[in-house]
Amino acid sequence: MPLPKAPTKRASRLESNAFETTLTVSKPDTSRKSAAAAKPAPALAAPPAPVARQKSPPSAPSAPSKATSPTLATKQVEAVQTTFAPSAVQAARTQAPKPAKPSTRKASAKPANGEATKLFVLDTNVLMHDPMCLFRFEEHDIYLPMITLEEMDGHKKGMTEVARNVRQVSRELDNLAGGLKSSGVEEMAKGLPLDHTGHREAGGKLFFQTELIDTPLPAGLPQGKADNQILAVVQALKLKNPGREVVLVSKDINMRIKARALGLPTEDYRNDKTLEDSDLLYTGVQALPADFWERHGKTMESWQQGGLTFYRISGPLVPSLLVNELVYLEAPGAAPLYAKVLEITGKTAVLRTLKDYGNQKHSVWGVTARNREQNFALNLLMDPDCDFVTLTGTAGTGKTLMTLAAGLSQVLDERRYSEIIVTRVTVPVGEDIGFLPGTEEEKMSPWMGALDDNLEVLARGDSAAGEWGRAATNDLVRSKIKIKSLNFMRGRTFLNKFVIIDEAQNLTPKQMKTLITRAGPGTKIVCLGNLAQIDTPYLTEGSSGLTFAVDRFKGWAHSGHVTLARGERSRLADFASEVL
């Protein structure tokens, strides 16, 4: 007998047609033909009653006589009735778990923890700072006051970074509004889905101010100022939505202070920050534990190649390592270990010892390392496999001097690169002195005082050549160094160049991306900066382009980073860095 069809749902009620199966009786045995003729077997042509709908269990079949024996079909019917008895079906219902319904919650609905979504009111400076901020609030909704759009309209002209961001925001808003079926105010008041243009990470809606809001502010605040009108909108939304959290997002500190004074929730825009705390920035250097040899010596493999020693280790230290990270072990009475993580494969890592640039025999263009971090930096700068190097540190740690010496050594001595290109952001520390005359390099020369100072130090070491020899060397060095402005980098491609980006802490992440993507085949880019000396407005240590590059490039096989900790300029500069 074929079995009935399996149920389509777990623990669901069986239909009556599941039992409507014709049972066929096999041909009876000839030896028992007479006994079967005396008392015929019960008819099995009709299907049994659907026991799944019965309220009481069926009565047991009558026992066959001694002359007769139950056929195979009779046993199958009894098995079916026993298997699908109401008690068994009821037990299956109670024991089987209920099927889980598929989740229909959208990204814009309430979160799983039960908290309602927030309504963020954006200040104009947030849109000017990050044109993609509309899509970085996850499942929460966004509200744009009309005065915000009015302020954006006043900043859309020009070639500045702010004007470009405003025009990009306007295009994004136009694309979002293009999804409306009609141009009615009622449909716009319902909100525009932020994921309409393909940004799936944004699950909320965008609301425009579609009606006049007249909420009186304290008498001390003028009603005509744009910031005060935005505060009035936030206060009105808070009164209109008492069960929902309305938050003002602004980059203006004074705006946030006024909002807190009025009792309005406010926050800074933090999505532009790579790190909340600069102390969490990747240093590129890790100290090995004191018991490193005891814990990893048993399974360690070592070999020598090209005058350098390689170690293959496996142990608890491997998960904490990154490719191109510099490690060291200094123990009293033992030879120090300075190595670089060459590769990580599964649970094993390969370390390669470093070249000692602190020795005068290995000096780079007359420059030797004075401390451990400078030795690490010179190893990265002289490594042809390391295409991108970032050096951070306080003033006087030797960032520019070491980079320039490494560049000259690889351009003039090793002929690895064709020339050195130096650029930096032209952000003044104090008041601007106005326009500068001359060509591009002549205009950039006042900004490159640090380059001139370091070239003077590098050329001073060759005292045996005489005055004419030093002058010829300076001319040769100057011919291999090109000073370029950051404003003309768009569309360029550098081939076999040694590019130095000085004062990189004043770059925005977008500017940093523009510069790094200029690199062609055989080009090495070195970024130098001090995160404690940021002169660009609206940039902090967490949102600087240098911080952005260090965090994104860590662990890449062709990049390296070192944080220089010790100043070597002079005892006066070191003391001033500590106490001032």
Tab-separated table of C-alpha atoms in Angstrom, residues 77-271:
chain	number	residue	atom	x	y	z
A	77	VAL	CA	-5.258	-1.188	7.571
A	78	GLU	CA	-4.662	-1.801	11.266
A	79	ALA	CA	-1.211	-0.221	10.970
A	80	VAL	CA	-2.667	2.856	9.291
A	81	GLN	CA	-5.365	3.202	11.933
A	82	THR	CA	-2.854	2.811	14.734
A	83	THR	CA	-0.403	5.263	13.234
A	84	PHE	CA	-2.932	7.997	12.525
A	85	ALA	CA	-5.010	7.596	15.616
A	86	PRO	CA	-6.353	10.884	17.007
A	87	SER	CA	-4.250	10.522	20.135
A	88	ALA	CA	-1.072	10.247	18.077
A	89	VAL	CA	-2.029	13.221	15.929
A	90	GLN	CA	-2.823	15.290	19.010
A	91	ALA	CA	0.535	14.350	20.553
A	92	ALA	CA	2.308	15.361	17.373
A	93	ARG	CA	0.556	18.734	17.502
A	94	THR	CA	1.619	19.415	21.041
A	95	GLN	CA	5.208	18.247	20.664
A	96	ALA	CA	6.091	19.712	17.255
A	97	PRO	CA	7.223	23.343	17.366
A	98	LYS	CA	5.163	25.915	15.550
A	99	PRO	CA	6.692	27.119	12.291
A	100	ALA	CA	8.425	30.479	12.614
A	101	LYS	CA	6.787	33.190	10.553
A	102	PRO	CA	9.132	35.093	8.241
A	103	SER	CA	10.103	38.507	9.504
A	104	THR	CA	8.354	41.322	7.675
A	105	ARG	CA	10.058	44.148	9.561
A	106	LYS	CA	11.642	46.683	7.256
A	107	ALA	CA	14.762	48.624	8.066
A	108	SER	CA	12.654	51.682	8.779
A	109	ALA	CA	10.419	49.925	11.301
A	110	LYS	CA	11.074	49.650	14.995
A	111	PRO	CA	14.344	47.955	15.921
A	112	ALA	CA	14.290	44.503	17.450
A	113	ASN	CA	15.039	45.851	20.919
A	114	GLY	CA	11.732	47.722	20.998
A	115	GLU	CA	13.143	51.236	20.867
A	116	ALA	CA	11.445	53.653	18.493
A	117	THR	CA	13.420	55.124	15.640
A	118	LYS	CA	14.790	58.607	16.138
A	119	LEU	CA	14.125	61.716	14.081
A	120	PHE	CA	17.350	63.577	13.279
A	121	VAL	CA	17.128	67.244	12.259
A	122	LEU	CA	20.221	68.098	10.200
A	123	ASP	CA	21.962	71.444	10.388
A	124	THR	CA	23.264	72.976	7.169
A	125	ASN	CA	26.918	72.513	8.103
A	126	VAL	CA	26.455	68.727	8.321
A	127	LEU	CA	25.348	68.567	4.688
A	128	MET	CA	28.186	70.877	3.665
A	129	HIS	CA	30.705	68.735	5.517
A	130	ASP	CA	29.592	65.295	4.285
A	131	PRO	CA	27.342	65.178	1.200
A	132	MET	CA	26.569	61.489	1.841
A	133	CYS	CA	25.381	62.041	5.405
A	134	LEU	CA	21.762	61.428	4.360
A	135	PHE	CA	22.460	57.703	4.071
A	136	ARG	CA	24.447	57.209	7.283
A	137	PHE	CA	21.723	57.158	9.918
A	138	GLU	CA	20.730	53.485	9.482
A	139	GLU	CA	17.032	52.910	10.288
A	140	HIS	CA	16.379	56.394	11.673
A	141	ASP	CA	14.511	59.192	9.890
A	142	ILE	CA	15.882	62.559	8.751
A	143	TYR	CA	14.166	65.951	8.772
A	144	LEU	CA	15.352	68.933	6.714
A	145	PRO	CA	14.008	72.381	7.687
A	146	MET	CA	13.282	74.811	4.880
A	147	ILE	CA	15.901	77.262	6.165
A	148	THR	CA	18.522	74.525	5.673
A	149	LEU	CA	17.682	74.294	1.978
A	150	GLU	CA	17.743	78.086	1.776
A	151	GLU	CA	21.231	78.236	3.283
A	152	MET	CA	22.471	75.525	0.924
A	153	ASP	CA	21.206	77.517	-2.033
A	154	GLY	CA	23.437	80.409	-0.994
A	155	HIS	CA	26.598	78.247	-1.033
A	156	LYS	CA	26.150	76.289	-4.257
A	157	LYS	CA	28.238	78.592	-6.475
A	158	GLY	CA	31.997	78.421	-6.690
A	159	MET	CA	34.806	75.900	-6.952
A	160	THR	CA	35.422	75.396	-3.251
A	161	GLU	CA	35.000	72.089	-1.438
A	162	VAL	CA	31.871	73.390	0.294
A	163	ALA	CA	30.262	74.382	-3.024
A	164	ARG	CA	30.986	70.950	-4.497
A	165	ASN	CA	29.456	69.207	-1.488
A	166	VAL	CA	26.335	71.398	-1.652
A	167	ARG	CA	25.824	70.621	-5.332
A	168	GLN	CA	26.209	66.892	-4.630
A	169	VAL	CA	23.626	67.078	-1.835
A	170	SER	CA	21.233	68.881	-4.173
A	171	ARG	CA	21.612	66.102	-6.747
A	172	GLU	CA	20.951	63.430	-4.108
A	173	LEU	CA	17.820	65.244	-2.915
A	174	ASP	CA	16.596	65.586	-6.497
A	175	ASN	CA	17.069	61.838	-7.076
A	176	LEU	CA	15.143	61.035	-3.918
A	177	ALA	CA	12.311	63.388	-4.822
A	178	GLY	CA	12.192	61.911	-8.331
A	179	GLY	CA	10.640	58.737	-6.917
A	180	LEU	CA	7.394	60.509	-6.018
A	181	LYS	CA	4.357	59.474	-8.032
A	182	SER	CA	2.996	63.005	-7.858
A	183	SER	CA	4.233	66.392	-6.747
A	184	GLY	CA	1.612	66.822	-4.058
A	185	VAL	CA	2.488	68.116	-0.627
A	186	GLU	CA	0.604	65.262	1.031
A	187	GLU	CA	2.804	62.608	-0.549
A	188	MET	CA	5.995	64.472	0.307
A	189	ALA	CA	4.815	64.863	3.898
A	190	LYS	CA	4.686	61.053	4.196
A	191	GLY	CA	8.450	60.877	3.767
A	192	LEU	CA	10.785	59.757	1.016
A	193	PRO	CA	12.420	56.308	1.422
A	194	LEU	CA	16.173	56.845	1.636
A	195	ASP	CA	16.928	53.480	0.021
A	196	HIS	CA	15.142	54.538	-3.168
A	197	THR	CA	18.434	55.428	-4.914
A	198	GLY	CA	20.197	52.164	-4.052
A	199	HIS	CA	21.626	52.952	-0.606
A	200	ARG	CA	20.362	49.831	1.161
A	201	GLU	CA	22.112	50.699	4.410
A	202	ALA	CA	19.673	53.610	4.914
A	203	GLY	CA	16.360	52.244	6.137
A	204	GLY	CA	14.669	55.452	7.266
A	205	LYS	CA	12.766	58.208	5.508
A	206	LEU	CA	13.525	61.786	4.562
A	207	PHE	CA	11.031	64.474	5.602
A	208	PHE	CA	10.947	68.035	4.302
A	209	GLN	CA	9.332	70.928	6.102
A	210	THR	CA	6.035	71.287	4.218
A	211	GLU	CA	4.192	73.651	6.562
A	212	LEU	CA	4.895	76.846	8.449
A	213	ILE	CA	6.058	76.270	12.006
A	214	ASP	CA	5.475	79.141	14.416
A	215	THR	CA	7.035	78.254	17.755
A	216	PRO	CA	8.117	81.162	19.945
A	217	LEU	CA	11.677	81.061	21.235
A	218	PRO	CA	13.022	82.898	24.278
A	219	ALA	CA	13.109	86.671	23.910
A	220	GLY	CA	16.901	86.760	23.950
A	221	LEU	CA	17.169	84.899	20.637
A	222	PRO	CA	16.513	86.905	17.444
A	223	GLN	CA	13.845	85.287	15.302
A	224	GLY	CA	15.428	86.102	11.948
A	225	LYS	CA	18.687	84.183	12.399
A	226	ALA	CA	18.937	80.867	10.576
A	227	ASP	CA	20.267	78.911	13.560
A	228	ASN	CA	17.391	80.102	15.742
A	229	GLN	CA	14.853	79.109	13.089
A	230	ILE	CA	16.294	75.591	13.057
A	231	LEU	CA	16.050	75.494	16.852
A	232	ALA	CA	12.407	76.541	16.565
A	233	VAL	CA	11.758	73.673	14.154
A	234	VAL	CA	13.363	71.176	16.554
A	235	GLN	CA	11.272	72.493	19.444
A	236	ALA	CA	8.065	72.254	17.386
A	237	LEU	CA	8.847	68.682	16.292
A	238	LYS	CA	9.515	67.738	19.893
A	239	LEU	CA	6.096	69.063	20.932
A	240	LYS	CA	4.388	67.444	17.945
A	241	ASN	CA	5.980	64.018	18.554
A	242	PRO	CA	5.991	63.557	22.343
A	243	GLY	CA	6.637	59.822	22.144
A	244	ARG	CA	9.594	60.085	19.783
A	245	GLU	CA	13.137	61.323	20.303
A	246	VAL	CA	13.946	64.344	18.125
A	247	VAL	CA	17.682	65.105	17.935
A	248	LEU	CA	19.491	68.044	16.344
A	249	VAL	CA	22.710	67.097	14.531
A	250	SER	CA	25.174	69.944	14.011
A	251	LYS	CA	28.897	70.513	13.555
A	252	ASP	CA	28.563	73.973	15.100
A	253	ILE	CA	29.565	73.863	18.763
A	254	ASN	CA	27.720	77.091	19.630
A	255	MET	CA	24.580	75.729	17.991
A	256	ARG	CA	24.743	72.628	20.171
A	257	ILE	CA	25.311	74.738	23.281
A	258	LYS	CA	22.218	76.851	22.545
A	259	ALA	CA	20.158	73.722	21.922
A	260	ARG	CA	21.195	72.246	25.272
A	261	ALA	CA	20.362	75.542	26.979
A	262	LEU	CA	16.828	75.268	25.557
A	263	GLY	CA	16.508	71.655	26.700
A	264	LEU	CA	16.712	70.172	23.189
A	265	PRO	CA	18.622	66.939	22.502
A	266	THR	CA	21.616	67.522	20.249
A	267	GLU	CA	24.600	65.534	18.956
A	268	ASP	CA	27.727	66.062	16.912
A	269	TYR	CA	28.003	64.394	13.515
A	270	ARG	CA	30.366	61.518	14.247
A	271	ASN	CA	30.183	59.439	11.065
